[in-house]
Short mmCIF file of C-alpha atoms and ligand atoms in Angstrom, two decimals:
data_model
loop_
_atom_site.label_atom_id
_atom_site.label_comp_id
_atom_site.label_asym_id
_atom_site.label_seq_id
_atom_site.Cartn_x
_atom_site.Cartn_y
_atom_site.Cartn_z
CA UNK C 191 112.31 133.03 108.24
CA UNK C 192 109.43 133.40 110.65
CA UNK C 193 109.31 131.22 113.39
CA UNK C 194 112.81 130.00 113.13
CA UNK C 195 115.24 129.98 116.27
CA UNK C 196 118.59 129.51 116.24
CA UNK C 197 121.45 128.54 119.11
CA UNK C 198 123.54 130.69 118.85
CA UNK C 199 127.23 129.90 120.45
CA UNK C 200 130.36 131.93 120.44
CA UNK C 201 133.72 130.32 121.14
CA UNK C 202 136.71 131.90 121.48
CA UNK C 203 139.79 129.94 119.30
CA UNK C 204 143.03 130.82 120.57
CA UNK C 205 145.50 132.54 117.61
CA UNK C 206 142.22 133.03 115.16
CA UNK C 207 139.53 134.64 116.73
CA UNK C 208 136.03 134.21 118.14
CA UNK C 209 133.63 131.48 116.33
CA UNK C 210 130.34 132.65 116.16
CA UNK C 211 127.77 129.67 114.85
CA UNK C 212 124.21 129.61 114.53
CA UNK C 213 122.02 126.03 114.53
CA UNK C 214 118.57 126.18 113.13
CA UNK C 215 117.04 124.84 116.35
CA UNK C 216 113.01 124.53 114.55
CA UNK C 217 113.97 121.87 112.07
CA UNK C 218 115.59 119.64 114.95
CA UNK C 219 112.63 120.76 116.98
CA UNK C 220 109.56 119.88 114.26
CA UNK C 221 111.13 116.56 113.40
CA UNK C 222 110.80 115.78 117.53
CA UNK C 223 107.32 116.58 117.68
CA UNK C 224 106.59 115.00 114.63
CA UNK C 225 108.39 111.58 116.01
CA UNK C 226 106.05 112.06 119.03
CA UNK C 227 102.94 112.65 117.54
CA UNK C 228 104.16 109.57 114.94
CA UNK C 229 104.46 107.65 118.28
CA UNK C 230 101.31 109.17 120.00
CA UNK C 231 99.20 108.03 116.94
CA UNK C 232 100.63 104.59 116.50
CA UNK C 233 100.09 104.05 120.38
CA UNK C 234 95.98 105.10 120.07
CA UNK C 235 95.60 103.23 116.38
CA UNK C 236 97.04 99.94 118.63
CA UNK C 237 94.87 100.45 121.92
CA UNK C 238 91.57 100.75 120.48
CA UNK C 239 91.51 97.22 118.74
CA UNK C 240 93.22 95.99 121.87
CA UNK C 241 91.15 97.73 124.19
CA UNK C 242 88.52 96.11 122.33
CA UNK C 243 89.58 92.66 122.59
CA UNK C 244 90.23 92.79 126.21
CA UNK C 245 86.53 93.74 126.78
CA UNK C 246 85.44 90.97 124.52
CA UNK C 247 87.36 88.56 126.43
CA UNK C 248 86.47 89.03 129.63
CA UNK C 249 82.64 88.99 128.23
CA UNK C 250 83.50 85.34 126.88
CA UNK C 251 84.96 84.61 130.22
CA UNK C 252 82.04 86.02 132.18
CA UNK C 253 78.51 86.83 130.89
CA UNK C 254 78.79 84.95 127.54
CA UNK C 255 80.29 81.95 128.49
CA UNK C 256 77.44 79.53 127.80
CA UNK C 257 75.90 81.83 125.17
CA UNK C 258 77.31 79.64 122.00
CA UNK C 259 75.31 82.65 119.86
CA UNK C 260 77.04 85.42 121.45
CA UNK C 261 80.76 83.80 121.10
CA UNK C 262 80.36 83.17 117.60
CA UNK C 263 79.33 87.10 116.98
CA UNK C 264 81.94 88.03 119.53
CA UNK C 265 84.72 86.34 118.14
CA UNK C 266 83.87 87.07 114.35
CA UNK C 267 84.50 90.55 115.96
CA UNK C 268 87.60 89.70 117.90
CA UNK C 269 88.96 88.55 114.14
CA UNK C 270 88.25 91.33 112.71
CA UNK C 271 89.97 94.04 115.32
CA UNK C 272 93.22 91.20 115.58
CA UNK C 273 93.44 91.92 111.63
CA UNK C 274 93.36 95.40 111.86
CA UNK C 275 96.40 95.55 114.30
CA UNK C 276 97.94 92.92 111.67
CA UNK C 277 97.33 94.99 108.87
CA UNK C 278 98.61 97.89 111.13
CA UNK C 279 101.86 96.59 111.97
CA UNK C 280 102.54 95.28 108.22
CA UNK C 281 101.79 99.21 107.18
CA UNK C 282 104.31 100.39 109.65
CA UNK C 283 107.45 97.81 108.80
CA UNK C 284 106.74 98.55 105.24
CA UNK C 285 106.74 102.31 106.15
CA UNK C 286 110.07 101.56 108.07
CA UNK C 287 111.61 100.03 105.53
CA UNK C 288 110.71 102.15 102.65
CA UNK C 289 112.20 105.04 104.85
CA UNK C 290 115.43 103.40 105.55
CA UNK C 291 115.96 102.70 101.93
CA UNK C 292 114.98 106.39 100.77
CA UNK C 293 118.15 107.40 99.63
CA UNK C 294 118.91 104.02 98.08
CA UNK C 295 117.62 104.89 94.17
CA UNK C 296 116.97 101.83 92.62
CA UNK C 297 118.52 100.66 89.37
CA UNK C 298 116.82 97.19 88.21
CA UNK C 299 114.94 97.58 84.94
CA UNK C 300 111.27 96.35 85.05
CA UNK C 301 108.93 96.48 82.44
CA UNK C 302 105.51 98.95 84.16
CA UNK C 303 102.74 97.60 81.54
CA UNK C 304 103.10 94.35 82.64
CA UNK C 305 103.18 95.31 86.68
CA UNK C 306 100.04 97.32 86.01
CA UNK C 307 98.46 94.84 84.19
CA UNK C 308 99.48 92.25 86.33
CA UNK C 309 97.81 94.55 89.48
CA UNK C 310 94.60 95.24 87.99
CA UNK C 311 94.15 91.16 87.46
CA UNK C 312 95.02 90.98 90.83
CA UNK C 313 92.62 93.35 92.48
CA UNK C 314 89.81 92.19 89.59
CA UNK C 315 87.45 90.28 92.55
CA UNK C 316 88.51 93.08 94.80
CA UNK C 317 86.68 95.42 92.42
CA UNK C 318 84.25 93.38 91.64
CA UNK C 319 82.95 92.36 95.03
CA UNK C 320 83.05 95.97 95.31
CA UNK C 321 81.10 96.48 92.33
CA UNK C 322 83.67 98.45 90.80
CA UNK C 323 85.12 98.16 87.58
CA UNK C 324 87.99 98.35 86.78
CA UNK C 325 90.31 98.96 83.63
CA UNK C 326 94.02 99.21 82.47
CA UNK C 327 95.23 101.56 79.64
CA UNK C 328 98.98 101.55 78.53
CA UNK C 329 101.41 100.96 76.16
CA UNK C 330 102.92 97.48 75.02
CA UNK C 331 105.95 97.86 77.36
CA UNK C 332 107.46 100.49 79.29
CA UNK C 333 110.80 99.42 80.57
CA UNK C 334 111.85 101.99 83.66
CA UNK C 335 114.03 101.54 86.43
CA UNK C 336 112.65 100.40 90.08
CA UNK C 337 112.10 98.66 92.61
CA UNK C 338 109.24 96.34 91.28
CA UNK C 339 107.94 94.84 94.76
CA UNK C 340 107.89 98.74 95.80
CA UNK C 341 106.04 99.71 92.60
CA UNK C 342 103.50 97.26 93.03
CA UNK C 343 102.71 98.26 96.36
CA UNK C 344 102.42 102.04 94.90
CA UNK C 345 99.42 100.71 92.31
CA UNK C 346 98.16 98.01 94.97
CA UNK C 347 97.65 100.66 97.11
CA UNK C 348 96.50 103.51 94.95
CA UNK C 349 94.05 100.96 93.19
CA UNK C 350 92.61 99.81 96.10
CA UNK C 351 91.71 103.15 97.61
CA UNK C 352 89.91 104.13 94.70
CA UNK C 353 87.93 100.84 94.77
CA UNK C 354 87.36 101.15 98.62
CA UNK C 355 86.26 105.17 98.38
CA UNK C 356 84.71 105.26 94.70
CA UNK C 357 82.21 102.90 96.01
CA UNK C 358 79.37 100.57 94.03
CA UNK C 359 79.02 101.84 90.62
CA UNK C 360 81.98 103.35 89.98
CA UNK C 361 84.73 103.06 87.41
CA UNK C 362 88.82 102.78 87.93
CA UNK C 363 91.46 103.34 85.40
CA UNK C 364 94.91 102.83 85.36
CA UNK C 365 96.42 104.60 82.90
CA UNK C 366 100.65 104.96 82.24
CA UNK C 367 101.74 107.48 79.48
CA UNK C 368 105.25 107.31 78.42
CA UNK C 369 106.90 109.82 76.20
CA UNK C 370 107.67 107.60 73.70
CA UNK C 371 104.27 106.67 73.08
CA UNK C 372 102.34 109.86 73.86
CA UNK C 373 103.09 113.44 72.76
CA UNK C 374 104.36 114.78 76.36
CA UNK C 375 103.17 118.16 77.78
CA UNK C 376 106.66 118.08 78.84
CA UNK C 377 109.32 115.10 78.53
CA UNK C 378 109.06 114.88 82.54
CA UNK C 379 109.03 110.80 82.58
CA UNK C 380 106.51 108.08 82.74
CA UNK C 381 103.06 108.70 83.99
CA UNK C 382 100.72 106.79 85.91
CA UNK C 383 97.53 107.95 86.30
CA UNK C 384 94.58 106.01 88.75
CA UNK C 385 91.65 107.59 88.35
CA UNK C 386 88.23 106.79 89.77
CA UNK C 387 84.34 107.98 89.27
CA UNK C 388 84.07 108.17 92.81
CA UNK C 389 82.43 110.72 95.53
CA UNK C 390 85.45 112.49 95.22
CA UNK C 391 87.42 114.37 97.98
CA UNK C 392 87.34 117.88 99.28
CA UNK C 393 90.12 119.96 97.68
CA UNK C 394 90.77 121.36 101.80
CA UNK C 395 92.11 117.71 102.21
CA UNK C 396 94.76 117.27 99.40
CA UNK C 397 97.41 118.58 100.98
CA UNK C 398 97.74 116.18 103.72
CA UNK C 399 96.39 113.08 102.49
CA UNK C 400 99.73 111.65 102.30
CA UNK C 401 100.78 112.84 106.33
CA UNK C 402 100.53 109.60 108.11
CA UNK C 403 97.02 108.51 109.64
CA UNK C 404 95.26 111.55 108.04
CA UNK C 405 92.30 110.57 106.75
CA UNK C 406 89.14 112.65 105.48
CA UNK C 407 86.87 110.38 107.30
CA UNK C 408 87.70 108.24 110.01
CA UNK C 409 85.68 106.25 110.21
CA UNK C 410 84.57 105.19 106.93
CA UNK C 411 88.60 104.65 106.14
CA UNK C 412 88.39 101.86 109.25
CA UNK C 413 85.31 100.95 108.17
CA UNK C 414 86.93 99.91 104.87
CA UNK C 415 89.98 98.37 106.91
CA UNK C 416 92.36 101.71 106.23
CA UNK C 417 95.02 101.93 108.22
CA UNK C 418 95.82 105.66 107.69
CA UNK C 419 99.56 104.67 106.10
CA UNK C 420 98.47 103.71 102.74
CA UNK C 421 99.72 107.25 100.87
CA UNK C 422 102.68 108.00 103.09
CA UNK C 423 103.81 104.58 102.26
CA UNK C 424 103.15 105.36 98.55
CA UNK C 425 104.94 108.82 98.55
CA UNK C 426 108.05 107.24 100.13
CA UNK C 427 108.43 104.82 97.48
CA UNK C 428 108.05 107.67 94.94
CA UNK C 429 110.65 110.16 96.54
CA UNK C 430 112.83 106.78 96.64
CA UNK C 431 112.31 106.70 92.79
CA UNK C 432 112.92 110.40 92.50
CA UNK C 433 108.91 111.04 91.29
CA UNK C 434 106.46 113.17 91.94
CA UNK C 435 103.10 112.22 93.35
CA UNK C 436 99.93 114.69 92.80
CA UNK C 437 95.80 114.40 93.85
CA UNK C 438 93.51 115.99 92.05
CA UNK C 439 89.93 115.89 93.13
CA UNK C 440 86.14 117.08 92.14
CA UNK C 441 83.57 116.16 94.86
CA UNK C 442 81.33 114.28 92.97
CA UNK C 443 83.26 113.38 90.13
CA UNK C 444 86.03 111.95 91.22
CA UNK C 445 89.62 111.63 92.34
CA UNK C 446 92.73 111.13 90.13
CA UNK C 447 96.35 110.13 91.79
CA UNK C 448 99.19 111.15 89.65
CA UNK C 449 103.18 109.73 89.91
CA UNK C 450 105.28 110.65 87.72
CA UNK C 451 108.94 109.04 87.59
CA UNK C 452 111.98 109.66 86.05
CA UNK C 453 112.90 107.95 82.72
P1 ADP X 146 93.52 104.75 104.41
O1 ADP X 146 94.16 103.55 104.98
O2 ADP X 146 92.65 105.47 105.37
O3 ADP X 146 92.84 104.47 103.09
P2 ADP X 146 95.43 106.36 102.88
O4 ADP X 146 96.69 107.00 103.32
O5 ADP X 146 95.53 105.32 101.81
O6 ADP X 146 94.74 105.79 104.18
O7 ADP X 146 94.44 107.48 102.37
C1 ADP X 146 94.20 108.62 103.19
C2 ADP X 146 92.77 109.11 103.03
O8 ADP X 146 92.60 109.68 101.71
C3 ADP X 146 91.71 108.04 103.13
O9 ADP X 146 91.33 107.81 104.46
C4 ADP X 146 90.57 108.63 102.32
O10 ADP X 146 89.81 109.50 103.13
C5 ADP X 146 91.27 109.49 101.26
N1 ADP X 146 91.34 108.86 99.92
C6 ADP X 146 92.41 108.22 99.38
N2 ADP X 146 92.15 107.81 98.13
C7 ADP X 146 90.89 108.21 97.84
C8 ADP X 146 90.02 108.09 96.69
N3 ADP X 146 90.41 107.48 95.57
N4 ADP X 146 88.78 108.65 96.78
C9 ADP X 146 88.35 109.27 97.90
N5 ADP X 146 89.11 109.40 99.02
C10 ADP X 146 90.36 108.89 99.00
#
C-alpha cells in the first residue's frame, strides 16, 4: 500500500529460529493525529465562546457598567455563546458515549413508525417557526431492533438539519420503507429516508460531512447553533446498528439523508 510504514523487528528465539514481524506503523500513526486534531478542534470550538464571554465581562465590569441598555444586549449575547458551549459539551458526551458502546449491537425491539412519527410532532414548531413544513410517510408499524433513545437522536438530528439548512419555504419528509411493505430494490433492511427542498449541498462536500466539525459553511452552521457533531454522532449510532448511512445532494434542489438498517 502506498504510504504505509511498517516496524520492522527481528528477534532471534533460541531452538526455533529468527522472528521476523512487521507492525503497520500508519494506522497507529493516523488514529494519533486524528485524536490531536479531535483535541485541537474541540479546544478552538470552546475558546471562542469563552474568549467571548471574558471580553463581555470585563465590558460589564468597566465601560458598561451603568449602561442598563448595553447589559441587557450584552448579556442576551453572553446567553447565547454559554449555550453554545452547553450544546457543545452535550454533542461531545453523546459522541463519547455512542463510541464506547459501538460494538455493543442492540437487541430491544421498537416499533420505527411510531418514533418517526413521534419526532416529526416533536420538531412540528421547530419547523414551523422555521417556516418549514414538514411531513411523515410510513407504514403502520415497523418493529426493528435498536436502541430507541439512539434512534431518535439519528431522526432528531437529521430532521433538524434539514429544517435549519432547507430554510423558509421549504418542505421535509420523513419517509421509512420496509420490505414488507414496499417492493425492495434489494431486501437490504428498513429505510429511512429525510429529504428536504432545500439549497442543497455541493456534491465536493459529501464525503466528509459526517468527519467531526466539518461543515460546508461555518458560519451559517453556528449561525443556526451547529455544533459541527451532529452527523458523526448520527453515523456512530448507525455503525452501532450495523446500517449504512448515504447523502445525496442537488444544489438547488435539495438534500436527501439515507440509513438503512438491518432487519
Ligand atoms: P452542524 O452542527 O454544523 O449542523 P452536522 O454534522 O449536523 O453539523 O452537519 C454538517 C454540515 O453538513 C452542516 O454544517 C451543513 O453545512 C451540512 N448539512 C447537513 N445537513 C444538511 C441539509 N439537509 N442541507 C444542507 N446542508 C446540510
Amino acid at each position: 500500500q502506498q504510504d504505509t510504514t511498517f516496524r520492522v523487528s527481528v528477534r532471534a528465539v533460541p531452538g526455533s529460529g529468527i522472528l521476523v514481524s512487521f507492525e503497520d506503523e500508519t494506522t497507529l500513526e493516523r488514529a494519533m493525529q486524528m485524536r490531536r486534531d479531535f483535541v485541537a478542534n474541540v479546544s478552538h470550538e470552546l475558546k471562542t465562546p469563552l474568549t467571548a464571554l471574558i471580553s463581555f465581562i470585563e465590558t460589564l465590569r468597566g465601560p458598561a457598567r451603568d449602561d442598563a441598555a448595553a447589559r441587557d444586549r450584552f448579556l442576551n449575547v453572553m446567553g447565547a455563546e454559554a449555550e453554545r458551549m452547553n450544546r457543545l459539551i452535550a454533542d461531545l458526551l453523546s459522541l463519547s458515549r455512542v463510541e464506547a458502546e459501538e460494538r455493543v449491537r442492540p437487541t430491544a425491539r421498537l416499533d420505527l413508525a411510531s418514533l418517526v412519527k413521534s419526532v416529526a410532532l416533536g420538531l412540528s414548531r421547530i419547523a414551523e417557526d422555521a417556516g418549514v413544513e414538514i411531513a411523515t410517510d410510513t407504514p403502520p408499524e415497523v418493529e426493528i431492533r435498536g436502541d430507541s433513545d439512539q434512534l431518535r437522536q439519528v431522526l432528531v438530528n437529521l430532521t433538524e438539519n434539514a429544517i435549519k439548512y432547507a430554510g423558509k419555504g421549504a418542505r421535509v419528509t420523513i419517509t421509512v420503507t420496509h420490505p414488507g411493505y414496499e417492493a425492495p430494490v434489494r431486501d437490504e433492511g428498513v429505510r429511512i429516508v429525510v429529504s428536504d427542498t432545500g439549497a442543497g449541498i455541493d456534491p465536493v462536500h459529501l464525503p466528509r460531512l459526517t468527519e467531526r466539525f466539518y461543515r460546508v459553511d461555518s458560519d451559517r452552521s453556528r449561525e443556526k447553533g451547529g455544533t459541527g457533531l451532529g452527523l458523526a454522532i448520527v453515523k456512530h449510532i448507525v455503525n452501532r446498528h450495523r446500517g449504512r448511512i448515504r447523502v445525496d445532494s442537488t444544489p438547488g434542489e435539495g438534500t436527501e439523508v439515507t440509513v438503512i438498517l438491518p432487519r
